[in-house]
Short mmCIF file of C-alpha atoms in Angstrom, two decimals:
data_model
loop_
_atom_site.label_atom_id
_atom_site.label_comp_id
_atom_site.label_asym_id
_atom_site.label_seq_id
_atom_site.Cartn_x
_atom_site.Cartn_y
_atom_site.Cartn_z
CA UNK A 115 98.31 111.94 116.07
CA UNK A 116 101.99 113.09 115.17
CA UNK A 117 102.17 115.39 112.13
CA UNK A 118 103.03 113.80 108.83
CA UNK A 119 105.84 115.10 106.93
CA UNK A 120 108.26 114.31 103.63
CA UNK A 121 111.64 116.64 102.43
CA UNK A 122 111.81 117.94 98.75
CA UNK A 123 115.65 117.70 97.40
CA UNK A 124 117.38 118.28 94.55
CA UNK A 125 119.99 115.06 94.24
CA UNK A 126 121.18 113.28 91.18
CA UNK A 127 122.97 109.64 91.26
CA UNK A 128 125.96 110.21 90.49
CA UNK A 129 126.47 106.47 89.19
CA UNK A 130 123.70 107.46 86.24
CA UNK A 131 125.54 110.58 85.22
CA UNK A 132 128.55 107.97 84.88
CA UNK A 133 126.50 105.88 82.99
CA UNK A 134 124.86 108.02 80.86
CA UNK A 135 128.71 109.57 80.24
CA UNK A 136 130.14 106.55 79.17
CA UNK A 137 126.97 105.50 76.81
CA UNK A 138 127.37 108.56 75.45
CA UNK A 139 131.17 108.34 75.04
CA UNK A 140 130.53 105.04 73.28
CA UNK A 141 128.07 106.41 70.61
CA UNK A 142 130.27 109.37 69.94
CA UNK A 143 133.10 107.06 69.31
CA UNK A 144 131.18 104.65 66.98
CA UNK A 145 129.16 107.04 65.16
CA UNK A 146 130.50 108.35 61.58
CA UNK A 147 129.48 111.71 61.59
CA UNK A 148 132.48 112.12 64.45
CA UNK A 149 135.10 110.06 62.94
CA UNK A 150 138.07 112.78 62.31
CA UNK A 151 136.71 115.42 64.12
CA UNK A 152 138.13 114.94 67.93
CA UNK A 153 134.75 114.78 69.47
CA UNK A 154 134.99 113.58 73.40
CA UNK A 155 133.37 113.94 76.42
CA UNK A 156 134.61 112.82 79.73
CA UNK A 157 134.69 113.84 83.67
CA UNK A 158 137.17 116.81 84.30
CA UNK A 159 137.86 116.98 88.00
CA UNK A 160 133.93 117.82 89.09
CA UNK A 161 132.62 118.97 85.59
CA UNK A 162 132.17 117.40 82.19
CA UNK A 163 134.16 118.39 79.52
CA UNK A 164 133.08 118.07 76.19
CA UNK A 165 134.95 118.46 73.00
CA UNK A 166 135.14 118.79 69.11
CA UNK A 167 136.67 120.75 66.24
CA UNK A 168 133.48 122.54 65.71
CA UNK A 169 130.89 124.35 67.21
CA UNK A 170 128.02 122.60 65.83
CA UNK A 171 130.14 119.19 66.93
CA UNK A 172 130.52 119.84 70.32
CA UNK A 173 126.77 120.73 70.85
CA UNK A 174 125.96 117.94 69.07
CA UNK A 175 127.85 116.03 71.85
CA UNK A 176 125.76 117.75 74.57
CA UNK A 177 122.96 117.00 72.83
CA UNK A 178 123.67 113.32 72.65
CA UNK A 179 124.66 113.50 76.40
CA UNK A 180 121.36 115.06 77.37
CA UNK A 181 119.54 112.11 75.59
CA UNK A 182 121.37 109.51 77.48
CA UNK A 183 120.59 111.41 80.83
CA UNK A 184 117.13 111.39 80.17
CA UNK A 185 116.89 107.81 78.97
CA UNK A 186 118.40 107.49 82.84
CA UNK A 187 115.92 109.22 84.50
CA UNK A 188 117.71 112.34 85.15
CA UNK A 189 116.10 115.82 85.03
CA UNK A 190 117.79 118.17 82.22
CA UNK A 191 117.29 121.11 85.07
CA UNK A 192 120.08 119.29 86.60
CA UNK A 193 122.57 119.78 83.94
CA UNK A 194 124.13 123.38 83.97
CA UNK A 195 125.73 123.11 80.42
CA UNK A 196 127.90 126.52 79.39
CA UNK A 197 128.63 127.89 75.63
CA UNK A 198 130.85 126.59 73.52
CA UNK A 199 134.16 127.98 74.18
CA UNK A 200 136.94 128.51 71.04
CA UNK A 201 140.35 126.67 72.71
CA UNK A 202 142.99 127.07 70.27
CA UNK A 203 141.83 124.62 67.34
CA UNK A 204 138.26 122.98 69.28
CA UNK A 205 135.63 124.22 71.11
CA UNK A 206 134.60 122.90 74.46
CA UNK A 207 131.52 123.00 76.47
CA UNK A 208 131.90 122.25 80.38
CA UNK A 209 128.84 121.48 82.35
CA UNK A 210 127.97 120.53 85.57
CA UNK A 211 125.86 118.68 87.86
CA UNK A 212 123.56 120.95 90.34
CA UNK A 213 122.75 119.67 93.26
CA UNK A 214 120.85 120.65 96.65
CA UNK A 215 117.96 123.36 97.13
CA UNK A 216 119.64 127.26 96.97
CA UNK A 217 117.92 129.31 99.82
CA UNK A 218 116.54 131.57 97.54
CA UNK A 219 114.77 128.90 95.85
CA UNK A 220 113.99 126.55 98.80
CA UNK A 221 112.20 129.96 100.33
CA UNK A 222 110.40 130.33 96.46
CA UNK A 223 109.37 126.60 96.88
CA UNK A 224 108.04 127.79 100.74
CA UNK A 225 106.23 130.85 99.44
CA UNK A 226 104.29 128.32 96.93
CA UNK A 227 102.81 125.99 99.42
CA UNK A 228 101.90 128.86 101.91
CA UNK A 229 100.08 130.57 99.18
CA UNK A 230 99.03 127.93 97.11
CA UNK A 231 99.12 124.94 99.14
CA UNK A 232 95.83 123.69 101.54
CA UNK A 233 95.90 125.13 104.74
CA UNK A 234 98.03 124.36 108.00
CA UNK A 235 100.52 122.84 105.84
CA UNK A 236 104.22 123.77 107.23
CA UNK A 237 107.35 124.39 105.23
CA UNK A 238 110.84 124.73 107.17
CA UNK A 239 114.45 125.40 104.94
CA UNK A 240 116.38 122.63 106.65
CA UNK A 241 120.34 123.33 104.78
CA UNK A 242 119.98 122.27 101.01
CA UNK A 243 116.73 120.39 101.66
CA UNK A 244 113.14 121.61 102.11
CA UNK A 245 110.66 119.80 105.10
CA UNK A 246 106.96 120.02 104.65
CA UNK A 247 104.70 118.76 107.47
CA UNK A 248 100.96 118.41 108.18
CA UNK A 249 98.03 116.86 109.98
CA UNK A 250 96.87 115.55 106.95
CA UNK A 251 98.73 113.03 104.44
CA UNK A 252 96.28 113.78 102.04
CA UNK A 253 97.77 117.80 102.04
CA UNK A 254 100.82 116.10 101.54
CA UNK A 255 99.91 114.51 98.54
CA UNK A 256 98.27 117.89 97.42
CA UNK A 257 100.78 119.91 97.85
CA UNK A 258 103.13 117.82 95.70
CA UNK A 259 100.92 117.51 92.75
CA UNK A 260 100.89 121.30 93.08
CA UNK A 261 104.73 121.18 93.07
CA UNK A 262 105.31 118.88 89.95
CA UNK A 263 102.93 121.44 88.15
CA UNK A 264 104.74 124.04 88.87
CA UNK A 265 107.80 124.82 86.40
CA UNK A 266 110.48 125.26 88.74
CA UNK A 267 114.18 125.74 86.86
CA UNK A 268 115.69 123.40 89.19
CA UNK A 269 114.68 119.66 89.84
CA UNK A 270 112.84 117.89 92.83
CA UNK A 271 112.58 114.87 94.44
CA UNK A 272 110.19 113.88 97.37
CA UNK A 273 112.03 111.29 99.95
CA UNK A 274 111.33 110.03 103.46
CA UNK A 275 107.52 110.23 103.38
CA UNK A 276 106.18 109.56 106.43
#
């Protein structure tokens, strides 16, 4: 019997960062504790720019942005959000979207299941993406149970199981 196998990624939708953007553009704009005050957020070239006269405004935006990414379903360890940043009279905070496996952490992730994970499991880096292999589907399914309890600062997803 062939080996059975599934890839761990890190990928976001970019169509529910848009969403959650522009539900969180709305709210801004309609709320009253940001009338007068500038707040924005919006797409700047690959990153999100967000903006207001002060600093407690601007991560008050951020905040409200994270809330609408998780109502969407995407992971916070996705968002790489920076300080606020003094620009003349506002502050800004740019953040962006991380996507794909880094080698460093795709080996971490490799190191896990070799030491952790059930025997004559296989891991292989394959570019930003991770492919784990086995005899047995149900080592599959241990190993990622043993990867969702693991706190990993970067997200995962497990496609093409088969």
């Amino acid at each position: 019997m062939a080996d059975s196998s599934f890839d761990i990624v890190s990928k976001v939708e970019r169509q529910e960062v848009d969403n959650a953007l522009n539900q969180a553009a709305k709210e801004i704009s309609q709320r009253y504790d940001f009338k007068g005050v500038g707040a924005s957020i919006e797409w700047s070239g690959e990153k999100i720019e967000m903006r207001a006269n002060a600093e407690e405004r601007v991560k008050a935006v951020l905040d409200i942005f994270q809330s609408k990414l998780v109502k969407r379903g995407i992971s916070l360890k996705a968002l790489d959000a920076g300080e606020p940043q003094a620009s003349g009279k506002e502050y800004k905070i740019f953040a962006s979207i991380e996507e794909g496996i880094s080698q460093d952490n795709a080996k971490k992730v490799a190191k896990i299941i070799r030491d952790e994970g059930p025997k004559g499991v296989k891991a292989q880096v394959q570019g930003d993406e991770l492919r784990v292999s086995s005899k047995s589907r149900d080592d599959l399914q241990t190993v990622q149970q043993l990867l969702k309890g693991k706190d990993l600062d970067f997200a995962l997803q497990f496609v093409n199981y088969r």
